mmCIF file of C-alpha atoms in Angstrom:
data_model
loop_
_atom_site.group_PDB
_atom_site.id
_atom_site.type_symbol
_atom_site.label_atom_id
_atom_site.label_comp_id
_atom_site.label_asym_id
_atom_site.label_seq_id
_atom_site.Cartn_x
_atom_site.Cartn_y
_atom_site.Cartn_z
ATOM 1 C CA MET X 1 17.487 -14.653 43.375
ATOM 2 C CA ALA X 2 20.011 -16.797 45.322
ATOM 3 C CA PHE X 3 22.731 -16.051 47.829
ATOM 4 C CA GLY X 4 26.394 -16.997 47.559
ATOM 5 C CA MET X 5 28.893 -17.197 50.429
ATOM 6 C CA LEU X 6 32.107 -15.173 50.346
ATOM 7 C CA ARG X 7 34.894 -15.572 52.899
ATOM 8 C CA SER X 8 37.058 -12.610 54.012
ATOM 9 C CA GLY X 9 39.484 -13.457 56.759
ATOM 10 C CA SER X 10 37.546 -15.079 59.575
ATOM 11 C CA PHE X 11 34.185 -13.785 58.362
ATOM 12 C CA PHE X 12 31.694 -15.062 55.835
ATOM 13 C CA TYR X 13 29.448 -12.764 53.792
ATOM 14 C CA PHE X 14 26.263 -13.664 51.938
ATOM 15 C CA VAL X 15 26.223 -11.996 48.508
ATOM 16 C CA PRO X 16 23.086 -12.055 46.319
ATOM 17 C CA GLU X 17 23.490 -13.675 42.894
ATOM 18 C CA ILE X 18 21.440 -12.406 39.931
ATOM 19 C CA ARG X 19 20.369 -15.289 37.750
ATOM 20 C CA GLN X 20 19.590 -15.031 34.052
ATOM 21 C CA PRO X 21 15.778 -15.480 34.378
ATOM 22 C CA THR X 22 15.671 -12.424 36.605
ATOM 23 C CA MET X 23 17.567 -10.411 33.995
ATOM 24 C CA LYS X 24 15.108 -11.526 31.315
ATOM 25 C CA LYS X 25 12.205 -10.320 33.446
ATOM 26 C CA ALA X 26 13.862 -6.945 33.923
ATOM 27 C CA VAL X 27 14.430 -6.547 30.179
ATOM 28 C CA PHE X 28 10.828 -7.566 29.472
ATOM 29 C CA VAL X 29 9.515 -4.944 31.900
ATOM 30 C CA MET X 30 11.676 -2.267 30.288
ATOM 31 C CA VAL X 31 10.452 -3.181 26.796
ATOM 32 C CA LEU X 32 6.842 -3.161 27.991
ATOM 33 C CA CYS X 33 7.265 0.305 29.500
ATOM 34 C CA VAL X 34 8.762 1.659 26.262
ATOM 35 C CA THR X 35 5.888 0.163 24.246
ATOM 36 C CA VAL X 36 3.258 1.732 26.516
ATOM 37 C CA LEU X 37 4.958 5.132 26.339
ATOM 38 C CA SER X 38 5.183 4.896 22.546
ATOM 39 C CA ALA X 39 1.492 4.015 22.271
ATOM 40 C CA ASN X 40 0.638 6.909 24.572
ATOM 41 C CA ALA X 41 2.573 9.251 22.279
ATOM 42 C CA GLN X 42 0.504 8.064 19.312
ATOM 43 C CA PHE X 43 -2.736 8.731 21.175
ATOM 44 C CA ARG X 44 -1.564 12.078 22.586
ATOM 45 C CA ALA X 45 -3.430 15.152 21.393
ATOM 46 C CA VAL X 46 -5.932 13.252 19.281
ATOM 47 C CA ASN X 47 -9.385 14.681 18.626
ATOM 48 C CA ARG X 48 -11.321 11.536 19.265
ATOM 49 C CA LEU X 49 -14.624 12.549 17.712
ATOM 50 C CA SER X 50 -15.526 15.036 14.986
ATOM 51 C CA PHE X 51 -18.651 15.919 13.005
ATOM 52 C CA GLU X 52 -18.911 17.460 9.561
ATOM 53 C CA THR X 53 -21.619 19.014 7.412
ATOM 54 C CA ASN X 54 -20.960 19.420 3.691
ATOM 55 C CA MET X 55 -22.855 20.729 0.692
ATOM 56 C CA GLY X 56 -21.979 21.244 -2.956
ATOM 57 C CA PHE X 57 -22.465 19.927 -6.487
ATOM 58 C CA SER X 58 -23.061 16.444 -7.874
ATOM 59 C CA LEU X 59 -22.359 14.939 -11.283
ATOM 60 C CA VAL X 60 -23.456 11.569 -12.667
ATOM 61 C CA HIS X 61 -21.243 9.352 -14.825
ATOM 62 C CA GLY X 62 -23.452 6.862 -16.622
ATOM 63 C CA ASP X 63 -24.988 5.949 -19.965
ATOM 64 C CA VAL X 64 -26.477 9.388 -20.644
ATOM 65 C CA ALA X 65 -24.076 12.297 -21.038
ATOM 66 C CA PRO X 66 -23.399 15.094 -20.438
ATOM 67 C CA SER X 67 -24.423 15.352 -16.800
ATOM 68 C CA ALA X 68 -26.281 18.338 -15.443
ATOM 69 C CA ILE X 69 -24.906 20.074 -12.357
ATOM 70 C CA ASN X 70 -27.017 19.068 -9.379
ATOM 71 C CA VAL X 71 -26.981 19.340 -5.586
ATOM 72 C CA GLY X 72 -25.093 17.041 -3.228
ATOM 73 C CA MET X 73 -25.107 16.941 0.576
ATOM 74 C CA GLN X 74 -23.284 14.897 3.180
ATOM 75 C CA LEU X 75 -23.426 14.504 6.955
ATOM 76 C CA GLY X 76 -20.531 12.655 8.540
ATOM 77 C CA THR X 77 -18.667 11.754 11.686
ATOM 78 C CA ALA X 78 -15.184 10.416 12.370
ATOM 79 C CA PHE X 79 -13.471 8.653 15.256
ATOM 80 C CA ALA X 80 -9.682 8.969 15.414
ATOM 81 C CA PHE X 81 -8.013 5.890 16.855
ATOM 82 C CA LEU X 82 -4.538 7.264 15.968
ATOM 83 C CA ARG X 83 -3.315 10.760 15.149
ATOM 84 C CA SER X 84 -3.172 10.029 11.428
ATOM 85 C CA MET X 85 -5.944 7.455 11.025
ATOM 86 C CA SER X 86 -9.697 7.591 11.552
ATOM 87 C CA LEU X 87 -12.812 5.541 10.963
ATOM 88 C CA CYS X 88 -15.491 7.649 9.262
ATOM 89 C CA GLY X 89 -19.181 7.268 8.521
ATOM 90 C CA ALA X 90 -21.406 9.421 6.314
ATOM 91 C CA VAL X 91 -24.895 9.777 4.877
ATOM 92 C CA ASN X 92 -25.092 11.150 1.332
ATOM 93 C CA TYR X 93 -27.921 12.685 -0.643
ATOM 94 C CA ALA X 94 -27.559 13.788 -4.267
ATOM 95 C CA THR X 95 -29.877 14.771 -7.068
ATOM 96 C CA LEU X 96 -28.730 13.478 -10.451
ATOM 97 C CA SER X 97 -29.811 14.307 -14.002
ATOM 98 C CA SER X 98 -28.594 14.695 -17.566
ATOM 99 C CA THR X 99 -29.170 17.453 -20.072
ATOM 100 C CA GLY X 100 -29.832 14.942 -22.868
ATOM 101 C CA ASP X 101 -27.400 13.086 -25.089
ATOM 102 C CA LYS X 102 -27.046 12.978 -28.888
ATOM 103 C CA TYR X 103 -29.909 10.460 -29.091
ATOM 104 C CA GLY X 104 -32.274 12.703 -27.129
ATOM 105 C CA ARG X 105 -32.279 10.499 -24.008
ATOM 106 C CA SER X 106 -32.419 12.062 -20.540
ATOM 107 C CA PHE X 107 -33.287 11.331 -16.925
ATOM 108 C CA SER X 108 -33.552 12.866 -13.472
ATOM 109 C CA GLY X 109 -33.467 11.184 -10.082
ATOM 110 C CA SER X 110 -31.882 11.076 -6.673
ATOM 111 C CA VAL X 111 -29.711 8.797 -4.592
ATOM 112 C CA VAL X 112 -29.404 8.258 -0.842
ATOM 113 C CA GLY X 113 -26.214 6.577 0.260
ATOM 114 C CA PHE X 114 -24.400 5.340 3.354
ATOM 115 C CA GLN X 115 -20.651 4.877 3.450
ATOM 116 C CA VAL X 116 -17.943 3.825 5.918
ATOM 117 C CA ASP X 117 -14.419 5.065 5.197
ATOM 118 C CA TYR X 118 -10.879 4.651 6.453
ATOM 119 C CA GLU X 119 -9.123 8.022 6.553
ATOM 120 C CA ILE X 120 -5.394 8.774 6.405
ATOM 121 C CA ASN X 121 -4.359 12.321 7.323
ATOM 122 C CA ILE X 122 -1.142 12.950 5.393
ATOM 123 C CA PRO X 123 0.609 15.643 7.535
ATOM 124 C CA GLN X 124 -0.013 13.689 10.719
ATOM 125 C CA LEU X 125 1.339 10.560 9.071
ATOM 126 C CA LEU X 126 4.594 12.248 8.040
ATOM 127 C CA THR X 127 5.434 14.456 11.022
ATOM 128 C CA ASP X 128 4.990 14.728 14.789
ATOM 129 C CA TYR X 129 4.316 18.460 14.452
ATOM 130 C CA PRO X 130 1.362 18.837 12.060
ATOM 131 C CA GLN X 131 0.282 22.025 13.862
ATOM 132 C CA THR X 132 2.730 23.812 11.545
ATOM 133 C CA PHE X 133 0.475 22.897 8.600
ATOM 134 C CA PRO X 134 -2.532 25.235 8.145
ATOM 135 C CA VAL X 135 -3.840 22.767 5.533
ATOM 136 C CA SER X 136 -4.154 19.025 6.195
ATOM 137 C CA PRO X 137 -4.749 16.935 3.041
ATOM 138 C CA TYR X 138 -6.332 13.520 3.516
ATOM 139 C CA ILE X 139 -7.577 10.523 1.584
ATOM 140 C CA ARG X 140 -10.438 8.142 2.344
ATOM 141 C CA PHE X 141 -11.539 4.833 0.904
ATOM 142 C CA GLY X 142 -14.212 2.395 2.011
ATOM 143 C CA ALA X 143 -17.517 0.749 1.171
ATOM 144 C CA GLY X 144 -21.161 1.770 1.153
ATOM 145 C CA TYR X 145 -24.748 1.132 0.165
ATOM 146 C CA ASP X 146 -26.945 3.280 -2.119
ATOM 147 C CA ILE X 147 -30.639 3.530 -2.944
ATOM 148 C CA ALA X 148 -31.423 5.238 -6.271
ATOM 149 C CA GLN X 149 -34.821 6.521 -7.376
ATOM 150 C CA ILE X 150 -35.655 7.631 -10.940
ATOM 151 C CA ASN X 151 -38.125 10.537 -11.122
ATOM 152 C CA SER X 152 -38.289 11.109 -14.891
ATOM 153 C CA LEU X 153 -36.990 9.126 -17.826
ATOM 154 C CA ASN X 154 -36.840 9.580 -21.589
ATOM 155 C CA PHE X 155 -35.702 6.849 -24.001
ATOM 156 C CA ALA X 156 -36.262 9.060 -27.072
ATOM 157 C CA GLY X 157 -38.582 6.496 -28.622
ATOM 158 C CA ILE X 158 -36.100 3.608 -28.266
ATOM 159 C CA GLY X 159 -38.012 0.550 -27.128
ATOM 160 C CA ALA X 160 -37.625 -3.223 -26.888
ATOM 161 C CA PRO X 161 -35.400 -5.159 -27.226
ATOM 162 C CA ILE X 162 -32.783 -2.453 -26.448
ATOM 163 C CA TYR X 163 -34.843 -1.246 -23.481
ATOM 164 C CA PRO X 164 -36.829 -4.258 -22.248
ATOM 165 C CA GLU X 165 -38.601 -2.236 -19.512
ATOM 166 C CA SER X 166 -40.803 0.801 -20.022
ATOM 167 C CA PRO X 167 -39.991 4.170 -18.337
ATOM 168 C CA THR X 168 -43.085 3.761 -16.149
ATOM 169 C CA ALA X 169 -41.907 0.375 -14.858
ATOM 170 C CA ILE X 170 -38.416 1.715 -14.130
ATOM 171 C CA MET X 171 -39.697 4.785 -12.254
ATOM 172 C CA ALA X 172 -41.930 2.585 -10.110
ATOM 173 C CA GLN X 173 -38.897 0.876 -8.547
ATOM 174 C CA SER X 174 -35.942 1.820 -6.357
ATOM 175 C CA TYR X 175 -32.519 0.381 -7.092
ATOM 176 C CA LYS X 176 -30.262 -0.759 -4.259
ATOM 177 C CA SER X 177 -26.554 -1.441 -4.767
ATOM 178 C CA LEU X 178 -23.190 -1.690 -3.054
ATOM 179 C CA THR X 179 -20.715 1.126 -3.595
ATOM 180 C CA ILE X 180 -16.986 1.842 -3.406
ATOM 181 C CA PRO X 181 -16.444 5.471 -2.332
ATOM 182 C CA THR X 182 -13.101 7.264 -2.646
ATOM 183 C CA THR X 183 -12.462 10.733 -1.233
ATOM 184 C CA ILE X 184 -9.665 13.256 -1.681
ATOM 185 C CA GLY X 185 -9.873 16.363 0.473
ATOM 186 C CA ALA X 186 -8.222 18.843 2.795
ATOM 187 C CA PHE X 187 -8.970 20.459 6.138
ATOM 188 C CA PHE X 188 -8.276 24.210 6.395
ATOM 189 C CA ARG X 189 -7.790 25.078 10.034
ATOM 190 C CA LEU X 190 -10.026 27.802 11.485
ATOM 191 C CA ASN X 191 -9.236 27.262 15.176
ATOM 192 C CA SER X 192 -8.895 24.488 17.751
ATOM 193 C CA TYR X 193 -12.549 23.578 17.393
ATOM 194 C CA ALA X 194 -13.389 23.878 13.689
ATOM 195 C CA ASP X 195 -11.988 23.353 10.183
ATOM 196 C CA ILE X 196 -13.189 24.166 6.692
ATOM 197 C CA ASN X 197 -13.527 20.909 4.764
ATOM 198 C CA LEU X 198 -13.106 20.791 0.974
ATOM 199 C CA LYS X 199 -13.323 17.431 -0.809
ATOM 200 C CA ILE X 200 -14.247 15.419 -3.868
ATOM 201 C CA ASN X 201 -16.216 12.252 -3.107
ATOM 202 C CA TYR X 202 -16.290 9.760 -6.006
ATOM 203 C CA VAL X 203 -18.731 6.848 -5.639
ATOM 204 C CA TYR X 204 -18.544 3.773 -7.875
ATOM 205 C CA VAL X 205 -21.871 1.925 -7.890
ATOM 206 C CA ASP X 206 -22.302 -1.805 -8.434
ATOM 207 C CA SER X 207 -25.292 -1.142 -10.674
ATOM 208 C CA ASP X 208 -26.125 0.325 -14.082
ATOM 209 C CA MET X 209 -29.467 1.763 -12.966
ATOM 210 C CA VAL X 210 -28.453 4.971 -11.195
ATOM 211 C CA ASP X 211 -29.442 6.875 -14.354
ATOM 212 C CA GLY X 212 -32.313 4.536 -15.225
ATOM 213 C CA HIS X 213 -30.670 3.501 -18.511
ATOM 214 C CA GLN X 214 -29.518 -0.077 -18.994
ATOM 215 C CA PRO X 215 -29.664 -0.702 -22.731
ATOM 216 C CA VAL X 216 -29.056 -4.273 -23.848
ATOM 217 C CA ILE X 217 -26.201 -3.534 -26.230
ATOM 218 C CA ILE X 218 -22.666 -4.874 -26.563
ATOM 219 C CA GLY X 219 -21.011 -1.573 -25.606
ATOM 220 C CA ASN X 220 -22.870 -1.253 -22.289
ATOM 221 C CA GLN X 221 -20.446 -3.134 -20.039
ATOM 222 C CA TYR X 222 -19.828 -0.391 -17.446
ATOM 223 C CA ASN X 223 -21.665 0.369 -14.211
ATOM 224 C CA ASP X 224 -22.682 3.891 -13.200
ATOM 225 C CA SER X 225 -20.912 6.228 -10.800
ATOM 226 C CA TYR X 226 -21.318 9.757 -9.498
ATOM 227 C CA SER X 227 -19.183 12.363 -7.785
ATOM 228 C CA MET X 228 -19.799 15.168 -5.314
ATOM 229 C CA ILE X 229 -17.686 18.314 -4.941
ATOM 230 C CA LEU X 230 -18.367 19.440 -1.393
ATOM 231 C CA VAL X 231 -17.392 22.185 1.026
ATOM 232 C CA GLY X 232 -18.384 22.341 4.673
ATOM 233 C CA VAL X 233 -17.371 22.674 8.302
ATOM 234 C CA ARG X 234 -15.879 20.075 10.603
ATOM 235 C CA MET X 235 -16.401 20.475 14.357
ATOM 236 C CA LYS X 236 -13.738 18.832 16.548
ATOM 237 C CA SER X 237 -13.747 17.592 20.125
ATOM 238 C CA TRP X 238 -10.500 17.064 22.010
ATOM 239 C CA ASP X 239 -8.968 16.861 25.468
ATOM 240 C CA ARG X 240 -8.087 20.440 26.451
ATOM 241 C CA ARG X 241 -5.548 19.227 28.973
ATOM 242 C CA LYS X 242 -3.362 17.973 26.121
ATOM 243 C CA PRO X 243 -1.681 19.889 23.289
ATOM 244 C CA HIS X 244 -3.767 20.380 20.178
ATOM 245 C CA ILE X 245 -2.689 18.982 16.799
ATOM 246 C CA THR X 246 -4.024 20.599 13.642
ATOM 247 C CA GLY X 247 -6.368 18.429 11.624
ATOM 248 C CA ARG X 248 -7.282 16.339 14.652
#
């Protein structure tokens, strides 16, 4: 800031002059304040941490079909860094088996998996007032790691070279692989502290040994996958001093 001199009659007055750099600083401060307030609005009324317990059915999609209906379980947690977006982690356990295909082949086993997902809550993404929605659909996608164990295996008398390993050798090992999980689900609001969680968790596995069958044939170019249809409860934590938003 500088001062200019103004004459009025016999008197001189010093008048402050506002230079352009000072104006730029004022505009920058105003923009910074607006940005902070906008960010605060995004973080307002967010349930930072939630925990969920789910149980349901599992199906395997592999070389041996049709799949039997088995048991799937999942324990998970989520941290919301925005109202509509969360980082989730989960531990999965599923039993998998087939009822036997047209060749008489079958298997039974289990898989333990770990997955990290990025969640998008659709109502909170589209509106500032998701509390008007009793149901909050969401989608998740991410990456994970699975360990599969085969408990029983039947090749129906098919041996080498189509099946180079024996059932005994396959059952003596565990099979580790990377996974790509995708989840579609919805939260049904019970109250400010809990939701019913219904979802389908589809897991693509970077391996063909989830079902223990890896025949050396031309048509066997696909890896295995499995899905879990789960229902459970999500417990939410949030700042009671701030307004609650459904689904978070």
